PDB file of C-alpha atoms in Angstrom:
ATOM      1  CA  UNK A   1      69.393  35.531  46.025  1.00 45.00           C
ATOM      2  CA  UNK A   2      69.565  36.622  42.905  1.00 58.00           C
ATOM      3  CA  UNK A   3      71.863  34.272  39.844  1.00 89.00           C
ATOM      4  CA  UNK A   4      75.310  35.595  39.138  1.00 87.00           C
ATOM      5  CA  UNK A   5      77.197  36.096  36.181  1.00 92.00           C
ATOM      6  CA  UNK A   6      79.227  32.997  35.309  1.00 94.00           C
ATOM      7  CA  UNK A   7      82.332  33.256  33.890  1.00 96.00           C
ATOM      8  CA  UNK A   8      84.651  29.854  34.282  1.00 96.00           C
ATOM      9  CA  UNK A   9      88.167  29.438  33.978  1.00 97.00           C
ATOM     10  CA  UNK A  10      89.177  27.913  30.112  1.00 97.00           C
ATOM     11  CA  UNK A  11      87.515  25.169  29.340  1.00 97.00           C
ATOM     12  CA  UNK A  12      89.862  22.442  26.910  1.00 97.00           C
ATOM     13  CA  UNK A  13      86.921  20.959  25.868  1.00 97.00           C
ATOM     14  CA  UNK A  14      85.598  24.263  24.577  1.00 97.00           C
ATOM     15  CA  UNK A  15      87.309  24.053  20.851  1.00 98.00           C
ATOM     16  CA  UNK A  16      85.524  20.357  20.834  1.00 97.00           C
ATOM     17  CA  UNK A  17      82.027  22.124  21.055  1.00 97.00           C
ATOM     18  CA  UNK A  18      83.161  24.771  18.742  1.00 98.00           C
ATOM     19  CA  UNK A  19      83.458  21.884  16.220  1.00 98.00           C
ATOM     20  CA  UNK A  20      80.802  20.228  16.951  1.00 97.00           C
ATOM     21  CA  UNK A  21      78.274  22.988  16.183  1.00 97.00           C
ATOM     22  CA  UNK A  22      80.540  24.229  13.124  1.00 97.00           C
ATOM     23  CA  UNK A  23      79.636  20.117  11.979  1.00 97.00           C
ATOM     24  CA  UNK A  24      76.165  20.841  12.585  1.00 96.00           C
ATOM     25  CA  UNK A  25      75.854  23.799  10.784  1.00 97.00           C
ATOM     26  CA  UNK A  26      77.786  22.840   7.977  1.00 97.00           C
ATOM     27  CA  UNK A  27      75.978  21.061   5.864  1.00 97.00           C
ATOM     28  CA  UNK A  28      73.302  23.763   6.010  1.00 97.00           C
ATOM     29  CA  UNK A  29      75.758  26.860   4.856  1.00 97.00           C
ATOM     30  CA  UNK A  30      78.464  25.282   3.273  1.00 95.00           C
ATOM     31  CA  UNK A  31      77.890  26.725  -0.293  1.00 97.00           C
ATOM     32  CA  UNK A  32      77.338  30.552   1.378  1.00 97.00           C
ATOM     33  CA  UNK A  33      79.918  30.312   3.835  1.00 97.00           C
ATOM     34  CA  UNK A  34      83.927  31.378   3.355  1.00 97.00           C
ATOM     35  CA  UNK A  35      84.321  30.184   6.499  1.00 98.00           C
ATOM     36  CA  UNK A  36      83.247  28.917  10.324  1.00 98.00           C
ATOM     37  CA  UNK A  37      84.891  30.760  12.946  1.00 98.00           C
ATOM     38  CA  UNK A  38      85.311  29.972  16.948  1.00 98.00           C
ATOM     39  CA  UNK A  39      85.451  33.907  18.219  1.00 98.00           C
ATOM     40  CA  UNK A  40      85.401  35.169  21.385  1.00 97.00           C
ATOM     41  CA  UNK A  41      86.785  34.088  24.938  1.00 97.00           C
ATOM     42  CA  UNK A  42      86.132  30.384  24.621  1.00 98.00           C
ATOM     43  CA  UNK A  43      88.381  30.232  21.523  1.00 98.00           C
ATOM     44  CA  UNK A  44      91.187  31.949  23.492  1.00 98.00           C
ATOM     45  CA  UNK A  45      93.096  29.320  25.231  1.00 98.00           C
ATOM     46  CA  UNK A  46      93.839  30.187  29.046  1.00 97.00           C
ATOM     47  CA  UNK A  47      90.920  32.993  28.736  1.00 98.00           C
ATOM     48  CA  UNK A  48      87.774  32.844  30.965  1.00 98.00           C
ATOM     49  CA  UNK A  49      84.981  33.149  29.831  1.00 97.00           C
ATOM     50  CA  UNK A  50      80.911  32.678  30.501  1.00 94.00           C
ATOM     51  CA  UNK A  51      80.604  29.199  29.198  1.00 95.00           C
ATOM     52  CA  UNK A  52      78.821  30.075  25.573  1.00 95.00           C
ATOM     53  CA  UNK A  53      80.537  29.381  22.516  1.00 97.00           C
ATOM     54  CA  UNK A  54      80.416  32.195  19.764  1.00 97.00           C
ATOM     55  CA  UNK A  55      81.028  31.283  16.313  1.00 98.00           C
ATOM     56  CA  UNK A  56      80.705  33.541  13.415  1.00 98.00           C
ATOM     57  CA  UNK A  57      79.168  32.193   9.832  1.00 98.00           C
ATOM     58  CA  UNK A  58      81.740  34.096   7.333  1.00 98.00           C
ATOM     59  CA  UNK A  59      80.156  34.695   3.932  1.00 97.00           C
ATOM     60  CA  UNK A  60      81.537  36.522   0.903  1.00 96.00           C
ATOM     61  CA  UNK A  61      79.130  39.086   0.609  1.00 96.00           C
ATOM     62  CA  UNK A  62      76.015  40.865   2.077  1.00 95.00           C
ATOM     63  CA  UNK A  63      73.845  39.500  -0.701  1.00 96.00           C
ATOM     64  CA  UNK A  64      74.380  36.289   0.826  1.00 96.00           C
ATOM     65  CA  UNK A  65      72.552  37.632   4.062  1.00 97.00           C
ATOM     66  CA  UNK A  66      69.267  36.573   3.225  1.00 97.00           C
ATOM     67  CA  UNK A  67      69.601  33.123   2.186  1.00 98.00           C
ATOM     68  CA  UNK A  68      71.894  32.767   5.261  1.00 98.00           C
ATOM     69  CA  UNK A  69      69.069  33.903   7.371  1.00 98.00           C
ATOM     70  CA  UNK A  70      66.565  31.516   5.720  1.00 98.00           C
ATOM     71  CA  UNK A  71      68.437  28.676   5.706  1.00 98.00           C
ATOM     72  CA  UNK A  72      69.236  29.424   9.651  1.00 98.00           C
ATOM     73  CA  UNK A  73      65.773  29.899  10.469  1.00 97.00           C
ATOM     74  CA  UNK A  74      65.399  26.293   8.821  1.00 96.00           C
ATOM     75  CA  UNK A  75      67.480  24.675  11.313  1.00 96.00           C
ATOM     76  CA  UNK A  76      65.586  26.018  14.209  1.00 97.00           C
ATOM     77  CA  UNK A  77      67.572  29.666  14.357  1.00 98.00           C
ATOM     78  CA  UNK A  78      65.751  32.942  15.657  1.00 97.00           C
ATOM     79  CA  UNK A  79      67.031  36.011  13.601  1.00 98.00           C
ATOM     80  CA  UNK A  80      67.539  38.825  16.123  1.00 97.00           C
ATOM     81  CA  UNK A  81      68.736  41.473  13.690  1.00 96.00           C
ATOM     82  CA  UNK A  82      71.986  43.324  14.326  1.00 94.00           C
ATOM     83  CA  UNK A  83      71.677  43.680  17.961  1.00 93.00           C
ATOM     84  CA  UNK A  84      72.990  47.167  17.603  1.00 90.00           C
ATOM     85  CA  UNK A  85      76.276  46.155  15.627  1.00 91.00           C
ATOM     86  CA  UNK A  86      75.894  47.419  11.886  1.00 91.00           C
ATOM     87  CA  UNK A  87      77.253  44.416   9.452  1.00 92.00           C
ATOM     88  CA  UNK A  88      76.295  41.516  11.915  1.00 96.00           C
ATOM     89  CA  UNK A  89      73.323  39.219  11.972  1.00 98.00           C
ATOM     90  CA  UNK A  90      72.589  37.517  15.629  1.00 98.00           C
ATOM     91  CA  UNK A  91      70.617  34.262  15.958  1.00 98.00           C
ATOM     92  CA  UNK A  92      69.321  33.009  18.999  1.00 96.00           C
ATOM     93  CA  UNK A  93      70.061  29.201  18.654  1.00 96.00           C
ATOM     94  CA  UNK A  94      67.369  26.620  19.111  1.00 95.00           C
ATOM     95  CA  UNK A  95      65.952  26.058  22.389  1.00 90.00           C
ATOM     96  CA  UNK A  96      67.648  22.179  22.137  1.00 87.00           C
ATOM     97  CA  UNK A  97      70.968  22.930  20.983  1.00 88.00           C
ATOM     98  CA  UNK A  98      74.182  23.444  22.979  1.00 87.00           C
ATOM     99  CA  UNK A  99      74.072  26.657  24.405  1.00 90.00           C
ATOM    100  CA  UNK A 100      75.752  29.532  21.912  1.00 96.00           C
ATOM    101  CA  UNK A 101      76.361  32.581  19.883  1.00 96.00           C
ATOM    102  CA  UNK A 102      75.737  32.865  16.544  1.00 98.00           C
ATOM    103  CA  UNK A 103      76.470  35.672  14.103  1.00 98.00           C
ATOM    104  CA  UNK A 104      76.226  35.917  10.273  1.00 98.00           C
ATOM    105  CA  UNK A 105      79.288  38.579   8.975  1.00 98.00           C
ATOM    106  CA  UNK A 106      80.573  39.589   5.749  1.00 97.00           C
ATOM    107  CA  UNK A 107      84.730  38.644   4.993  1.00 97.00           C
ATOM    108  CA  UNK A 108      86.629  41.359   5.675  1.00 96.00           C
ATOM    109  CA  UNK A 109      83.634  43.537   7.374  1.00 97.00           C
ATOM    110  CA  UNK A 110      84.529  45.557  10.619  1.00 96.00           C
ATOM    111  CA  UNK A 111      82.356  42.903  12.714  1.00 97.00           C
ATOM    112  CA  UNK A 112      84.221  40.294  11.203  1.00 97.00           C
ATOM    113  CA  UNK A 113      87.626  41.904  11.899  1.00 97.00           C
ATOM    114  CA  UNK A 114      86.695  42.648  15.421  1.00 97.00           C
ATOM    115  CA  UNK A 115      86.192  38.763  16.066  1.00 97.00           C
ATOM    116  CA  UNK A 116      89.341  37.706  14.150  1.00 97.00           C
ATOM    117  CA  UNK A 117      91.809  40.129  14.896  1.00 97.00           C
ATOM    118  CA  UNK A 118      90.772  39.763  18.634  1.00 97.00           C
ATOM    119  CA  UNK A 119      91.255  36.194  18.920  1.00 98.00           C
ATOM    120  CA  UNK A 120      94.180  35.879  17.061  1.00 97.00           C
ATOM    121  CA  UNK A 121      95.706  39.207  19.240  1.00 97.00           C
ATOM    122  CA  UNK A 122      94.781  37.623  22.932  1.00 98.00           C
ATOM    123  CA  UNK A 123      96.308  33.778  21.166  1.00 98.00           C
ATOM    124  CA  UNK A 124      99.362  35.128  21.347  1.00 97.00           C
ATOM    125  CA  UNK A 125      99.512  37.653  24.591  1.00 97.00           C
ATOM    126  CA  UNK A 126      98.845  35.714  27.896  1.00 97.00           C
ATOM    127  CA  UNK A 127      99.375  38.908  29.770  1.00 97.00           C
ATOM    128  CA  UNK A 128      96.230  40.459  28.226  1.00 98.00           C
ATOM    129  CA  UNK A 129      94.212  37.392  28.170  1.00 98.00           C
ATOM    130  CA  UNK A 130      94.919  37.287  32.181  1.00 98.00           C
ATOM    131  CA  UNK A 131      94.224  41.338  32.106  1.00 97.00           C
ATOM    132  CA  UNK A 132      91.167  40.561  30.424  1.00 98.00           C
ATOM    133  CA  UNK A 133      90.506  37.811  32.480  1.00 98.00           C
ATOM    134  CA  UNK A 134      90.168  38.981  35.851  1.00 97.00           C
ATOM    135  CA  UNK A 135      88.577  42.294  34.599  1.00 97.00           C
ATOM    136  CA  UNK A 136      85.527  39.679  34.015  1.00 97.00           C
ATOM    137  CA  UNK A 137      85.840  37.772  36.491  1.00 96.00           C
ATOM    138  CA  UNK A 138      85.662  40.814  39.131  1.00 96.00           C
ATOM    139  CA  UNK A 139      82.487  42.122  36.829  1.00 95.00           C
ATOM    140  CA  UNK A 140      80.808  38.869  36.868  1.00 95.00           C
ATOM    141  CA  UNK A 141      80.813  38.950  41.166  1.00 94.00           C
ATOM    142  CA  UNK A 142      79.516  42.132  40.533  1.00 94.00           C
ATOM    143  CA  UNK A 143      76.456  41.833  38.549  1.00 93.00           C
ATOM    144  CA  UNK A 144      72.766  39.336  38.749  1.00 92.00           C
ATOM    145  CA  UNK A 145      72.674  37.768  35.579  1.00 90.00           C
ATOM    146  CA  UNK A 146      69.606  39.223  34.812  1.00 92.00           C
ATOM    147  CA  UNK A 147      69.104  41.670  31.028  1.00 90.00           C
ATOM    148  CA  UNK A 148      70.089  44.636  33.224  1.00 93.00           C
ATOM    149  CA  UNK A 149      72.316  42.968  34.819  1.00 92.00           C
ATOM    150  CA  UNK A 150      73.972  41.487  31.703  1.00 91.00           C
ATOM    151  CA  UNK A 151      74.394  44.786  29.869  1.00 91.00           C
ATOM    152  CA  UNK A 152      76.117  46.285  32.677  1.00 94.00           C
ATOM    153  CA  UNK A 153      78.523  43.754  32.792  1.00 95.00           C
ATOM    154  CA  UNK A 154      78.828  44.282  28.698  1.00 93.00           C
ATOM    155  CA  UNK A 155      78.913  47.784  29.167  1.00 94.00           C
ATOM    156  CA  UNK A 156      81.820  47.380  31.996  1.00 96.00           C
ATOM    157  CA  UNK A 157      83.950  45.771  30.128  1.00 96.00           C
ATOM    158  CA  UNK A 158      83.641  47.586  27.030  1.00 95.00           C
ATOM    159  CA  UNK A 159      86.402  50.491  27.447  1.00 95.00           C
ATOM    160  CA  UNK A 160      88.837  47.199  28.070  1.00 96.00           C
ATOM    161  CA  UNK A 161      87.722  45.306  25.033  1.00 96.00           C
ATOM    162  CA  UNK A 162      87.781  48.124  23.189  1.00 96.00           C
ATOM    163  CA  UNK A 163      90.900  48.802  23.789  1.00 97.00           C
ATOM    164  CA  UNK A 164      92.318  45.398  22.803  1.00 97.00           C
ATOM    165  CA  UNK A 165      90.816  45.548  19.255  1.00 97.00           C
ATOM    166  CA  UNK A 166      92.379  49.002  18.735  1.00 97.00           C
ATOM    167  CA  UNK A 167      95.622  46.700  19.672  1.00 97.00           C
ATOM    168  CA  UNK A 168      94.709  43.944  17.677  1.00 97.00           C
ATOM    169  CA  UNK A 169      94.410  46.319  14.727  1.00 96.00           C
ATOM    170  CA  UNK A 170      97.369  47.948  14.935  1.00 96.00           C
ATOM    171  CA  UNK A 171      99.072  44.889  15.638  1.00 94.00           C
ATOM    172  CA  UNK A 172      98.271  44.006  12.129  1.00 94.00           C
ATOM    173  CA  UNK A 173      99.098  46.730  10.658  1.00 93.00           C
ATOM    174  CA  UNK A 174     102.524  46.241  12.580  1.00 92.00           C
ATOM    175  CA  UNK A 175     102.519  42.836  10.754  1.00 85.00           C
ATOM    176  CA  UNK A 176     102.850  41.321  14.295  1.00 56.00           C
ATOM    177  CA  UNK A 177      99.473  39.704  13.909  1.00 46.00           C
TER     178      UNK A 177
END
């Protein structure tokens, strides 16, 4: 039988990994970063999620890029290019670290906003964290957790997540952040 998709209830203990990696990577970025951010589902509180932290390296400018990907590439980091999102780096994290997601973005890019606005938009609605929720939980019975198997479940959930960010942006623009 083929591996699922896992996607676990919240985690507590997932804002302790967060830090831990942003510790780790600290001392390595510090000067090029604005900032170390916990995105996606694990840094939603009450959201499930698949069990990978995602943290996004914030630095002031795209000039920056380079030296960001140099120094990551130092620490054991595999640049993977944008993965298809314009104005975000991906690195696939060394092969003895804590399992996670890393991306490089610029302050104030859409990539960036996507992350933030998100996070901070599901923080304070439990009704569409447990919308969004069960929408993966329901995809992850559905698809092996195979490449094809993981895009489709990407791809599945896309018109929902989607959705939310077009909420999370208007929400700011509200001022209801």
């Amino acid at each position: 039988m083929t591996d699922m998709i896992v996607v676990s209830d919240y985690d507590p203990r997932w804002p302790e990994r967060f830090e831990d990696l942003r510790q780790r990577l600290a001392p390595h970025v510090a000067d090029l970063a604005v900032s170390i951010e916990h995105v996606g589902s694990t840094a939603v509180p009450g959201c499930a999620a698949k069990p990978v932290i995602d943290l996004d390296i914030v630095v002031s400018k795209e000039a920056v890029m380079p030296e960001l990907i140099s120094r990551l590439a130092g620490q054991g980091y595999q640049h993977e290019g944008d993965l298809g999102i314009r104005g975000r780096e991906a690195f696939q994290a060394p092969p003895t670290s804590l399992e996670h997601h890393l991306y490089g973005v610029v302050a104030g890019s859409k990539p960036h906003l996507d992350h933030v606005l998100l996070r901070d938009y599901l923080r304070q609605r439990p009704d569409e964290v447990q919308r969004y929720s069960a929408l993966k939980v329901a995809l992850a019975q559905r698809f092996p957790a195979d490449s094809e198997g993981r895009a489709a479940y990407s791809a599945a959930k896309s018109a929902l997540v989607e959705e939310l960010v077009a909420k999370s942006y208007a929400a700011r623009a509200a001022g209801a952040s």
